[in-house]
GROMACS .gro file of C-alpha atoms in nm:
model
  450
    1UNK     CA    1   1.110  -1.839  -0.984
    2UNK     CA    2   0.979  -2.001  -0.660
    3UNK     CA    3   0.902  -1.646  -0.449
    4UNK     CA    4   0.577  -1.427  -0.448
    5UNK     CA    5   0.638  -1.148  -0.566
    6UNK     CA    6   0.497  -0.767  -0.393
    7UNK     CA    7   0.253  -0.610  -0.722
    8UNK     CA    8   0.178  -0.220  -0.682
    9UNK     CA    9   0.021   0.020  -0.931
   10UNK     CA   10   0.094   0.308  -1.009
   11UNK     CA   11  -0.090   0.593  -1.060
   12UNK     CA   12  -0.026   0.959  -1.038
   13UNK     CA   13  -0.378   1.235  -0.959
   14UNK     CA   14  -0.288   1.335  -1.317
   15UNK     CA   15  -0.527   1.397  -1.582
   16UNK     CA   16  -0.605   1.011  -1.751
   17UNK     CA   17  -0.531   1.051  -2.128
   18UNK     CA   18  -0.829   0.944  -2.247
   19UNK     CA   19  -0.883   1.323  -2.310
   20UNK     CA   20  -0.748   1.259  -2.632
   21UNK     CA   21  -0.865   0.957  -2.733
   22UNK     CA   22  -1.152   0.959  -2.979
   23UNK     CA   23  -1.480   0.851  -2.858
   24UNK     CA   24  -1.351   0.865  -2.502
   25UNK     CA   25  -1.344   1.234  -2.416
   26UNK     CA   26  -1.575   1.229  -2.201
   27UNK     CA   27  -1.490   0.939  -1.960
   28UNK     CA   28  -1.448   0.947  -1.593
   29UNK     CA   29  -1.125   1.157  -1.523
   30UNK     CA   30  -0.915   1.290  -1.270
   31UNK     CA   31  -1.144   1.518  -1.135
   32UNK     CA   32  -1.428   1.238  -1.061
   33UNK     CA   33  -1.435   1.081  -0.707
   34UNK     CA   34  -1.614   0.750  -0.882
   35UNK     CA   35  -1.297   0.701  -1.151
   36UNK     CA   36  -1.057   0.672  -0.828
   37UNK     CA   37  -1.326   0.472  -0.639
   38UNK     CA   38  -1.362   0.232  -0.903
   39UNK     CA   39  -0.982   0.211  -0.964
   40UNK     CA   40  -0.936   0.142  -0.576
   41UNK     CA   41  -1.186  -0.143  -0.631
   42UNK     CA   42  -1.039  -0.235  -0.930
   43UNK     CA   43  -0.718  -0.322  -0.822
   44UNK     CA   44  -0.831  -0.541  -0.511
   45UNK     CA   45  -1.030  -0.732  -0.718
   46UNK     CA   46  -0.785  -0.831  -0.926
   47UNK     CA   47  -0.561  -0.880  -0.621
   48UNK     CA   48  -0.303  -0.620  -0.641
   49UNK     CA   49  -0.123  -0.531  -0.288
   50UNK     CA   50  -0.128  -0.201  -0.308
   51UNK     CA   51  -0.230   0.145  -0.499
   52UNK     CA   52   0.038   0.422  -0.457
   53UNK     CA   53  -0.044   0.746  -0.624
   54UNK     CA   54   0.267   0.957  -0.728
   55UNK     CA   55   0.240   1.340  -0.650
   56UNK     CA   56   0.461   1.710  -0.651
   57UNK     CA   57   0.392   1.997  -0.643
   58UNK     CA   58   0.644   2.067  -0.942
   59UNK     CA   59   0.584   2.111  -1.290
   60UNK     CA   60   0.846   2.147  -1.600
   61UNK     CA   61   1.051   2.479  -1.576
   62UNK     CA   62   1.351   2.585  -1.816
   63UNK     CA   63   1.543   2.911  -1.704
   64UNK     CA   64   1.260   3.036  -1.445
   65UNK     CA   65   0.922   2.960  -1.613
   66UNK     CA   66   0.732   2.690  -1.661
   67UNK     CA   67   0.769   2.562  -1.997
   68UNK     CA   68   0.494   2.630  -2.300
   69UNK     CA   69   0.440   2.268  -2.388
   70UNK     CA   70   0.386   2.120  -2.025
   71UNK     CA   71   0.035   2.338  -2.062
   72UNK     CA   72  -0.035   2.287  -2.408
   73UNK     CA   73   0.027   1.918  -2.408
   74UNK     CA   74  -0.042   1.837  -2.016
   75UNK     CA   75   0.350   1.708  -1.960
   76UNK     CA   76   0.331   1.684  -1.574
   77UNK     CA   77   0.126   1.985  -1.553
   78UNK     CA   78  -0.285   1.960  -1.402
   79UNK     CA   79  -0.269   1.743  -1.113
   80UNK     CA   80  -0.552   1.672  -0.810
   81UNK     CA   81  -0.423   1.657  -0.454
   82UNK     CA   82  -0.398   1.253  -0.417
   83UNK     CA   83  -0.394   1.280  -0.046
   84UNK     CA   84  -0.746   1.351  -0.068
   85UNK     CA   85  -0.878   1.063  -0.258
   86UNK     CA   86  -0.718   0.852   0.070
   87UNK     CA   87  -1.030   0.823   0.285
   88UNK     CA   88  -1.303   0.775  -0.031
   89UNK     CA   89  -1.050   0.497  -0.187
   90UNK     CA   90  -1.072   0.312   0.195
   91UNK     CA   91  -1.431   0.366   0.186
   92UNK     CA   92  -1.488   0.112  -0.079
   93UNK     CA   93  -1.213  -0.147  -0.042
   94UNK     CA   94  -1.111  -0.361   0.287
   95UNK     CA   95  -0.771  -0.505   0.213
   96UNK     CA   96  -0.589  -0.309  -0.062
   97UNK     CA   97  -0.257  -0.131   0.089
   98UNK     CA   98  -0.277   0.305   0.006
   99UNK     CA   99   0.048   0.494  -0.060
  100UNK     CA  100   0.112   0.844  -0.125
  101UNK     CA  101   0.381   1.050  -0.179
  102UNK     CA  102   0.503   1.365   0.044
  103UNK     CA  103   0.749   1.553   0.022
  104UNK     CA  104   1.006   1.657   0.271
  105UNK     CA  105   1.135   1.980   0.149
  106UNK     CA  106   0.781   2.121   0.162
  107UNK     CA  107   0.597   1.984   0.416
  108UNK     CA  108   0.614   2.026   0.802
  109UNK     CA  109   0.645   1.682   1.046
  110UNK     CA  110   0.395   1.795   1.217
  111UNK     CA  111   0.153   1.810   0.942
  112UNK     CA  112   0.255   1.498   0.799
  113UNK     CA  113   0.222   1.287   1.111
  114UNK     CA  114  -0.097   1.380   1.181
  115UNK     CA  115  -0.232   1.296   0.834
  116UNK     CA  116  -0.063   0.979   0.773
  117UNK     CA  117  -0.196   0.871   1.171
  118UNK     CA  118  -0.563   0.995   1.064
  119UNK     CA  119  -0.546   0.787   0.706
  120UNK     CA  120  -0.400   0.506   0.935
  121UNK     CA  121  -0.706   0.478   1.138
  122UNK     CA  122  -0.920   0.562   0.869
  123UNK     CA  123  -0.822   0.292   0.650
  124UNK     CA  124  -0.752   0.037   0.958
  125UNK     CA  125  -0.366  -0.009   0.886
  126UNK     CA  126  -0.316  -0.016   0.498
  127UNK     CA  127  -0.124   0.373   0.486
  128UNK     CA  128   0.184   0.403   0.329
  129UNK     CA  129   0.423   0.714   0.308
  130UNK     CA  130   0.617   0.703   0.014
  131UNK     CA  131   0.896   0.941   0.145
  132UNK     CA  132   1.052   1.208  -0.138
  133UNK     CA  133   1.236   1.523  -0.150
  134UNK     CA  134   1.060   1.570  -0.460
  135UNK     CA  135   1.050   1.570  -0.824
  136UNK     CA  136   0.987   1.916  -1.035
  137UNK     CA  137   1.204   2.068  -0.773
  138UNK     CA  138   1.292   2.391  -0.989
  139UNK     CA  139   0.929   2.448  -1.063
  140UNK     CA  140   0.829   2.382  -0.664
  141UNK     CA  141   1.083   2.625  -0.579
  142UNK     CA  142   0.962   2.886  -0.762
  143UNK     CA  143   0.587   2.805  -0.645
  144UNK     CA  144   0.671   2.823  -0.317
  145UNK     CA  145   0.910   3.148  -0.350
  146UNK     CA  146   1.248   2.935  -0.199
  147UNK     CA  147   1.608   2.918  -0.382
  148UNK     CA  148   1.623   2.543  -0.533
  149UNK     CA  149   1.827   2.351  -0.263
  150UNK     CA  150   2.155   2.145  -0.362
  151UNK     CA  151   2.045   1.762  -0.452
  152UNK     CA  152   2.229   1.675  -0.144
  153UNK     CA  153   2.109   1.918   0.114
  154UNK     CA  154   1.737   1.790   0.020
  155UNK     CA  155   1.884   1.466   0.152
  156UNK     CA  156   2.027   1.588   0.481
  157UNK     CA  157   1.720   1.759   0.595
  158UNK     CA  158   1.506   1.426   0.441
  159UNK     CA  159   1.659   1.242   0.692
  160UNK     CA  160   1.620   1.516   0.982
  161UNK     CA  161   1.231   1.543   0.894
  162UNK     CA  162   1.187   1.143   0.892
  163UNK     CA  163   1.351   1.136   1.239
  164UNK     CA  164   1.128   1.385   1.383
  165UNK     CA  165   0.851   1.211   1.203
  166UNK     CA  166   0.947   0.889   1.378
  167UNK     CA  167   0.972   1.069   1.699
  168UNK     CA  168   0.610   1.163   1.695
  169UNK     CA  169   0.499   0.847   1.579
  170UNK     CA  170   0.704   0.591   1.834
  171UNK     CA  171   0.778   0.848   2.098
  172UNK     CA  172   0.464   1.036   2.191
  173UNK     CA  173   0.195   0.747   2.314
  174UNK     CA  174   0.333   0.442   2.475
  175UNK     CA  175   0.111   0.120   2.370
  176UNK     CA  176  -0.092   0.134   2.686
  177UNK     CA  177  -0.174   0.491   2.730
  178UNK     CA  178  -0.491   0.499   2.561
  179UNK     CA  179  -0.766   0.453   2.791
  180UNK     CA  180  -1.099   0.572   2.699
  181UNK     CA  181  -1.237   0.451   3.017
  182UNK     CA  182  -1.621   0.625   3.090
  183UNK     CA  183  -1.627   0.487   3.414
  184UNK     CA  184  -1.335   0.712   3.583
  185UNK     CA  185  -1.291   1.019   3.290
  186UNK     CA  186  -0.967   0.911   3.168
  187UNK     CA  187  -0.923   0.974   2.756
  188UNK     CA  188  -0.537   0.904   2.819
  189UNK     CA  189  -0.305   0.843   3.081
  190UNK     CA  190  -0.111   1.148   3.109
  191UNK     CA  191   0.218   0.944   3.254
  192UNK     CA  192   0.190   0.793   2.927
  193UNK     CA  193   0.186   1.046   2.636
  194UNK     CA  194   0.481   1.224   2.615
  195UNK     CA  195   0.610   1.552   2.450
  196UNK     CA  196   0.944   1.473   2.231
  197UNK     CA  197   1.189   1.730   2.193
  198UNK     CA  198   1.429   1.777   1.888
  199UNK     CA  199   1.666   1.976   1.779
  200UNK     CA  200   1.787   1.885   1.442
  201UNK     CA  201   2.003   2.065   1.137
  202UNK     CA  202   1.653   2.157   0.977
  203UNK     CA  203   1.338   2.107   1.254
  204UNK     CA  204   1.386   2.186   1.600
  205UNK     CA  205   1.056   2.112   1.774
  206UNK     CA  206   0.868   2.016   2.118
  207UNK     CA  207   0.546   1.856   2.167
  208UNK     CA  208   0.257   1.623   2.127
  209UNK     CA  209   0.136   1.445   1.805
  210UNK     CA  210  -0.237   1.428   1.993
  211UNK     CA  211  -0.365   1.177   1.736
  212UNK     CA  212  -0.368   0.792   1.943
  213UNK     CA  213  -0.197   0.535   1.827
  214UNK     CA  214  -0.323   0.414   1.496
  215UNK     CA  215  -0.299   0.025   1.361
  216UNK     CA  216   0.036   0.032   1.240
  217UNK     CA  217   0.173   0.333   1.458
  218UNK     CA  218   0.421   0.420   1.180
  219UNK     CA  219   0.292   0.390   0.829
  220UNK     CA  220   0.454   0.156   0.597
  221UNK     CA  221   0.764   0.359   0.467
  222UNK     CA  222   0.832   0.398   0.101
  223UNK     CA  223   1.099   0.582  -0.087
  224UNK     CA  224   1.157   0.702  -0.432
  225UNK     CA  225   1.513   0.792  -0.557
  226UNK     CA  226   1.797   0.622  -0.652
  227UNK     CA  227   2.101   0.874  -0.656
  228UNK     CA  228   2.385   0.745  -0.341
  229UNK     CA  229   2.165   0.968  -0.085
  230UNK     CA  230   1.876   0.819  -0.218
  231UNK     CA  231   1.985   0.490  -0.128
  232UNK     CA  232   2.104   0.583   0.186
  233UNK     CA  233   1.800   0.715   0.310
  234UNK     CA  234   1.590   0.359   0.163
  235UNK     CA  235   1.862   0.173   0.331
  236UNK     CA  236   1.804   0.346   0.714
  237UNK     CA  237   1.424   0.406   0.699
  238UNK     CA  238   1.249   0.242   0.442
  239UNK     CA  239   1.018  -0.071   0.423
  240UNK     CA  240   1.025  -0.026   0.050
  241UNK     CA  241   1.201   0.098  -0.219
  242UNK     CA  242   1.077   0.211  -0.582
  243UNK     CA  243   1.345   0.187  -0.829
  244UNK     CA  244   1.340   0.238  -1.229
  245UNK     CA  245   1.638   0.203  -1.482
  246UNK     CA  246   1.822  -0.077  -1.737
  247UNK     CA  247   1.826  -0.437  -1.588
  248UNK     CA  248   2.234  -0.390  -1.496
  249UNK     CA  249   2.167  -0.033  -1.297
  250UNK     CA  250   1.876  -0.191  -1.098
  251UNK     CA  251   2.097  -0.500  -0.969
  252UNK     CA  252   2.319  -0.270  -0.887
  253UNK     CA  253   2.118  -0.017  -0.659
  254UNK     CA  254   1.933  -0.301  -0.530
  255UNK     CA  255   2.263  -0.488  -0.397
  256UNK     CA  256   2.379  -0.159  -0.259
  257UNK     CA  257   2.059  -0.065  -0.119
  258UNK     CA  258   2.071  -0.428   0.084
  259UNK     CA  259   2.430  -0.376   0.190
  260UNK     CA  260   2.347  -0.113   0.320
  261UNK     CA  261   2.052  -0.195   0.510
  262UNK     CA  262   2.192  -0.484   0.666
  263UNK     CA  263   2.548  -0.253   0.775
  264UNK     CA  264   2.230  -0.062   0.986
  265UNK     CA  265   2.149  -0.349   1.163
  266UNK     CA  266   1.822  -0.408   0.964
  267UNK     CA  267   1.944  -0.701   0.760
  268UNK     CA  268   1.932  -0.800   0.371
  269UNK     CA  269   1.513  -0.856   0.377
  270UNK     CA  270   1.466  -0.550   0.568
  271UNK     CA  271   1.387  -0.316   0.230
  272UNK     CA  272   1.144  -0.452  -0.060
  273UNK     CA  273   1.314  -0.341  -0.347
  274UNK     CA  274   1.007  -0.292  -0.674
  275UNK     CA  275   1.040  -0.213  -1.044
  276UNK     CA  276   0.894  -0.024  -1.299
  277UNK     CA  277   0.707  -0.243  -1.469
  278UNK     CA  278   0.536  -0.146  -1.788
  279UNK     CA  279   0.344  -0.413  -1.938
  280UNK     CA  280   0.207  -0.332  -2.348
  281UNK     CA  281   0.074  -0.644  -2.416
  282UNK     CA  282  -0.185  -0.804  -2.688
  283UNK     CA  283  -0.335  -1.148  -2.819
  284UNK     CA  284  -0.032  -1.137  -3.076
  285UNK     CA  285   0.351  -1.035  -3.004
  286UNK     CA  286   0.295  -0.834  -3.352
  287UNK     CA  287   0.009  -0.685  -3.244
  288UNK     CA  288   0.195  -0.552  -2.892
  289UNK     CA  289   0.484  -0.431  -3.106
  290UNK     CA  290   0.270  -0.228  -3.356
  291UNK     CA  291   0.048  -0.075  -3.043
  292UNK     CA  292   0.328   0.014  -2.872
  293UNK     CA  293   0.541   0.168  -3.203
  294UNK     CA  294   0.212   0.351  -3.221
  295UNK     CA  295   0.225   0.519  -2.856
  296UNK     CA  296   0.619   0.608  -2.931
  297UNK     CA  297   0.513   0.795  -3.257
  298UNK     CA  298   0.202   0.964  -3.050
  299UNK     CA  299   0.501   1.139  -2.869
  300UNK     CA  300   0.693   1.402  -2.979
  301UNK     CA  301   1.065   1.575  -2.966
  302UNK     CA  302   0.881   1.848  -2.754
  303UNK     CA  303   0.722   1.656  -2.560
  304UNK     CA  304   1.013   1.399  -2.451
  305UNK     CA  305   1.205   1.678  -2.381
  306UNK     CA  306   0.961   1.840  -2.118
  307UNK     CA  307   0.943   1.522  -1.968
  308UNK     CA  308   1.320   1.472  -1.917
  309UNK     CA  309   1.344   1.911  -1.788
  310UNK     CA  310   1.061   1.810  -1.530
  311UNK     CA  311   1.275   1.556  -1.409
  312UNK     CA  312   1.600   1.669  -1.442
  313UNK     CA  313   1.585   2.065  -1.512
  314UNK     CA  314   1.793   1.989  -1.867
  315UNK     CA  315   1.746   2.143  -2.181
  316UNK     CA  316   1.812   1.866  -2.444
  317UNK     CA  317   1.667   2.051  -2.717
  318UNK     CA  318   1.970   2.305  -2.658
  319UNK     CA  319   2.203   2.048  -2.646
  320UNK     CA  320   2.405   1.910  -2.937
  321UNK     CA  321   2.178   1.597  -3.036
  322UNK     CA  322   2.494   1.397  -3.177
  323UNK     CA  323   2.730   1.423  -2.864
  324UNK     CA  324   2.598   1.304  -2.488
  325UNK     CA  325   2.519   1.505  -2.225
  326UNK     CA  326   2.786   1.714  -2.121
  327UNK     CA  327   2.937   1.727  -1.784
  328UNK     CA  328   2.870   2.103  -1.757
  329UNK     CA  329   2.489   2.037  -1.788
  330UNK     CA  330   2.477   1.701  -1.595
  331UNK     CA  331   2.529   1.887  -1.316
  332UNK     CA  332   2.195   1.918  -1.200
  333UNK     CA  333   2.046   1.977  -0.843
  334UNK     CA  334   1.668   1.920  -1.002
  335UNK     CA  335   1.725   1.551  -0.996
  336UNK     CA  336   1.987   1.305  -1.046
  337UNK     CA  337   1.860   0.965  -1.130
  338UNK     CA  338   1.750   1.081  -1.457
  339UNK     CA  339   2.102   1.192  -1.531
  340UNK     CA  340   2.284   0.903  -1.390
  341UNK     CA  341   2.131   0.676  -1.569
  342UNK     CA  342   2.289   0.841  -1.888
  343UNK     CA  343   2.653   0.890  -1.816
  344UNK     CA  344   2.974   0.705  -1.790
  345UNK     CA  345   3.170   0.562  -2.050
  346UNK     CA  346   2.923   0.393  -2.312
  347UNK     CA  347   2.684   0.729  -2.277
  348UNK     CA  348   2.378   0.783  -2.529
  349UNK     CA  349   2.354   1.058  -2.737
  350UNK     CA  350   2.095   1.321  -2.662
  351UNK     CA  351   1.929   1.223  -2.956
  352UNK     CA  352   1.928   0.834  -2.828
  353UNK     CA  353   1.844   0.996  -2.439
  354UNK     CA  354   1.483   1.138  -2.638
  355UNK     CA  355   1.414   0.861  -2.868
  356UNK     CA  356   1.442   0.673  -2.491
  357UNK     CA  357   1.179   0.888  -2.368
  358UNK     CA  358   0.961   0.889  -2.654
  359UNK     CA  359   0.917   0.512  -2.635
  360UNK     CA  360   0.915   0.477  -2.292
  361UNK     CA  361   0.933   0.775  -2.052
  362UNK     CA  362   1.090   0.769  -1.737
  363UNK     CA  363   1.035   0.393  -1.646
  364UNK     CA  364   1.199   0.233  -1.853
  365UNK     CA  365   1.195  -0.056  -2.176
  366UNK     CA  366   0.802  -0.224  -2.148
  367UNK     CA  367   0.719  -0.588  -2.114
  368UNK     CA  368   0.605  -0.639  -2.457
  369UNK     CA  369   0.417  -0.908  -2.640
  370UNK     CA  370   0.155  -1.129  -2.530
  371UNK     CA  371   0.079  -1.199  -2.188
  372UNK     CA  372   0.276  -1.504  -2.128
  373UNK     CA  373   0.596  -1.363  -2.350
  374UNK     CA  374   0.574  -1.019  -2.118
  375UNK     CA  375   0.546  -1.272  -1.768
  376UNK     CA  376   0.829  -1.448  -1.914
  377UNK     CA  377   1.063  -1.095  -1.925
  378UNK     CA  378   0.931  -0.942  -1.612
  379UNK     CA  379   1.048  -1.255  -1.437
  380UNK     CA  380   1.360  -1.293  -1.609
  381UNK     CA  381   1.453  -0.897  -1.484
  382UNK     CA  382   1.320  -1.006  -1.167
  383UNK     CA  383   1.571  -1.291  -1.081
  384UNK     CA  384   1.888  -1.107  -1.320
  385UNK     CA  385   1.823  -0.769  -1.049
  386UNK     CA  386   1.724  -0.965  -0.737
  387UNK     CA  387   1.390  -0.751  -0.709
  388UNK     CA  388   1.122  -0.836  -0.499
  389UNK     CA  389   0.847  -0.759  -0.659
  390UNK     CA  390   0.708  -0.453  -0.957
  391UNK     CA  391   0.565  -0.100  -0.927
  392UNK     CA  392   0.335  -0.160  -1.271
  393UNK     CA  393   0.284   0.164  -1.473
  394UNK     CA  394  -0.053   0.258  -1.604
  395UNK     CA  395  -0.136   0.127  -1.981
  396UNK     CA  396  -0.182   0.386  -2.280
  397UNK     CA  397  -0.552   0.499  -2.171
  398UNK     CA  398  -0.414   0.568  -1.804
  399UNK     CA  399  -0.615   0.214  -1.699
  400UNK     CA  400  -0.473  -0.102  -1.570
  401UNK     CA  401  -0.717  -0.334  -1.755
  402UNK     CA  402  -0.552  -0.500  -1.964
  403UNK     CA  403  -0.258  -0.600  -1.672
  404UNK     CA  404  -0.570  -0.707  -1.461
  405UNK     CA  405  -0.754  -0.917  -1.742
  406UNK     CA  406  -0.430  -1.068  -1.881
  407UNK     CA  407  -0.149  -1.069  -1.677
  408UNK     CA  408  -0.245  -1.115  -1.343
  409UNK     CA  409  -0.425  -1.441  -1.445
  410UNK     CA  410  -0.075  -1.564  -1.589
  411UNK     CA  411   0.091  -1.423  -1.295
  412UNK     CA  412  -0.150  -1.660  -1.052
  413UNK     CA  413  -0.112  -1.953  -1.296
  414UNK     CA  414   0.261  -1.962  -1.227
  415UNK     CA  415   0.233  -1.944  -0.869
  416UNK     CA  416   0.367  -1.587  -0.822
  417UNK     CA  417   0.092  -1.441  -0.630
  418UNK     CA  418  -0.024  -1.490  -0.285
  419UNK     CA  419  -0.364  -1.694  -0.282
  420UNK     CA  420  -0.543  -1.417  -0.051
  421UNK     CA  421  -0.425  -1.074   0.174
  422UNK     CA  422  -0.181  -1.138   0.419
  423UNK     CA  423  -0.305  -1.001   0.748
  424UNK     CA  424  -0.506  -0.697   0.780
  425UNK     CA  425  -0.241  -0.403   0.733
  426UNK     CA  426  -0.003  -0.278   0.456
  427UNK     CA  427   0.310  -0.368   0.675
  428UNK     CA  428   0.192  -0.771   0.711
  429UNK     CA  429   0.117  -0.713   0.349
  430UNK     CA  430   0.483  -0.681   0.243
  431UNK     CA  431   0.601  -0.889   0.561
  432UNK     CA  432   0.353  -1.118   0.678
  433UNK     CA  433   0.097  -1.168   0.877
  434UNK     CA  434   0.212  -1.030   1.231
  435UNK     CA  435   0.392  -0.783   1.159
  436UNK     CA  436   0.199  -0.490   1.213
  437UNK     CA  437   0.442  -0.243   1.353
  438UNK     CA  438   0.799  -0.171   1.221
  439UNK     CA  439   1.049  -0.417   1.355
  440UNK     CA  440   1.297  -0.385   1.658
  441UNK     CA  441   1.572  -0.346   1.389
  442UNK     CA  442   1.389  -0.011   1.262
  443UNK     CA  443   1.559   0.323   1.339
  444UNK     CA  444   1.239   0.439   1.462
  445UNK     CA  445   1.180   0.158   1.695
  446UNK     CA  446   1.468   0.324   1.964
  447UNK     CA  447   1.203   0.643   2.028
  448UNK     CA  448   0.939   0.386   2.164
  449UNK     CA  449   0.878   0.444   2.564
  450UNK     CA  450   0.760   0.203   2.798
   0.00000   0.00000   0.00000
């Protein structure tokens, strides 16, 4: 493999599980600015592109309640608001990209484009918006007192709010109508800044996003979800594309999601496209195998099975363990990727769909051995899926460590990192140096005036 490759981390402003670990109950956690601060610095040491911190507002429901174990055990349950760690995480670091998650069913244009401008400035360019219409979507629902909207629908008015959102972004300021001139009074020239008007299926709205233009203008766009409207939404708006399933189903979504980008006019490179990559690696292959078989049997049937409702709003426990999931119950509008990914013809059993998420949750099979053997299989899915690069998920104490001490030296030995930051913004991150703002080619580059 010749091509450097994009690295992210992942995180979520979940509760680190060293809370269980003996000896290390009382560690930094999720609550304490100075662990995020230190994981910010953390991963720009070690040269990682980015930092994007998962969020919802959802939590595991069955039948209209939240279910028992997501408290008892802390399955996607206590959560901080990551878009609030933004600012102190830019404080400490100077190139390391920022992405965070917002949803579209519950929050306003207006509100998002002003914070994502704000972070923009504050962190100098390096804001990304990793666009979702959410995960936990029965248990958001209920929070927020709304009927659960139909999979597709959440789609629809995705791509309504993005538009809007691009609207106040390209549309309002043209790139000369900041002034900030003492000597005659002018803040902003008023033949410049313009009120957009829209009237979509879901937002109608006219006005002024009064925030000036910030580094990028648009933050770097992200998207999570790979269902057919999922793809069609990374295909027309997004820079870059978080994906998650068996080496075959990522190849596939990944040469869809480019087809489909490039039938918009935005061509094949237009969309990173990044796996889940979870790395569970030792000094000895045994040693990874037995660390890892000890994780698996850390987790139980309960547990697993929270994990796959939050996702998916399934009851496997009800289920018959020996048969797959049937079609009556794959029906879900919670969340489709996680049901997708376990139909068709050769279909696991719901027993095989839990044993899956014992061992490895909702990303999929690790990296496993030593550091070299786990480089050798992330590249090999790499090249067999055409991916650009890996979304790498946190290790069993909710640190990155042992990626950054081991496998990010092996990664540089090979040649698959770049020697320093490219450029001073998230966007010339992923694209190189120069390219600040999104391209000509973008949707969201037709609402620009002047």
């Amino acid at each position: 493999m010749s091509q450097k490759i994009t690295i992210g981390m992942f995180q979520t402003g979940g509760v680190r599980p060293t809370w269980k670990i003996a000896g290390r109950e009382a560690d930094a956690n999720f609550t304490d600015l100075d662990y995020w601060t230190d994981l910010a610095k953390k991963c720009e040491a070690a040269g990682a592109d980015f930092l994007f911190l998962a969020d919802s507002y959802g939590y595991p429901t069955l039948n209209g309640s939240i279910i028992p174990t997501s408290i008892e055990r802390n399955v996607q349950f206590s959560t901080v608001d990551a878009q609030m760690l933004m600012s102190a995480m830019a404080s400490v670091t100077t190139s390391l990209g920022l992405v965070t998650t917002i949803s579209t069913t519950v929050e306003k244009p207006p509100i998002v484009t002003r914070q994502y401008r704000t972070l923009d400035h504050l962190t100098k360019g390096r804001i990304g918006w990793n666009i979702v219409t959410g995960s936990g979507q029965a248990g958001s629902a209920l929070l927020f007192g709304e009927p659960l909207m139909p999979h597709d629908d959440r789609y629809a008015k995705a791509d309504d709010h993005v538009e809007l959102s691009l609207k106040y972004w390209e549309g309002c300021w043209e790139s000369d109508a900041f002034k900030h001139d003492r000597a005659t009074g002018t803040w902003a020239d008023p033949t410049k800044v313009h009120e957009i008007e829209h009237d979509g299926p879901y937002f109608s709205a006219k006005g002024v996003l009064v925030t000036p233009p910030s580094p990028q203008v648009t933050p770097t766009l992200f998207q999570a979800g790979a269902s057919a409207p999922g793809r069609a939404l990374a295909a027309k708006y997004a820079e870059a594309v978080f994906l998650a399933a068996e080496s075959q189903a990522l190849a596939d979504q990944i040469s869809d999601i480019k087809r489909l980008a490039e039938e918009n006019g935005r061509g094949r490179d237009a969309v990173k496209c990044l796996i889940a990559g979870t790395f569970r690696v030792a000094d000895t292959h045994e040693q990874a195998v037995a660390d890892h078989q000890a994780l698996t049997e850390s987790v139980s049937l309960e547990h697993a099975a929270t994990l796959y409702a939050y996702f998916t709003g399934i009851d496997l426990l009800s289920l018959d363990f020996d048969k797959p999931i049937p079609e009556s119950a794959a029906n879900s509008d919670n969340g489709r990727t996680n049901v997708e990914r376990f139909l068709g013809p050769n279909a696991p059993t719901v027993r095989e769909i839990l044993t899956e998420f014992r061992s490895n949750g909702v990303m999929g099979k690790p990296f496993l051995g030593t550091a070299e053997e786990a480089v050798d299989q992330a590249v090999a899915l790499l090249e067999e899926t055409g991916a650009d690069g890996l979304l790498v998920q946190p290790e069993s104490d909710g640190s990155h460590n042992v990626f950054f001490e081991k496998v990010m030296p092996e990664l540089r030995k090979r040649g698959l990192l770049k020697d320093a930051p490219t450029g001073t913004t998230l966007r010339e991150q992923l694209f190189g140096e120069g390219n600040k703002l999104l391209p000509d080619a973008h949707p969201g580059a037709r609402f620009r005036r002047g």
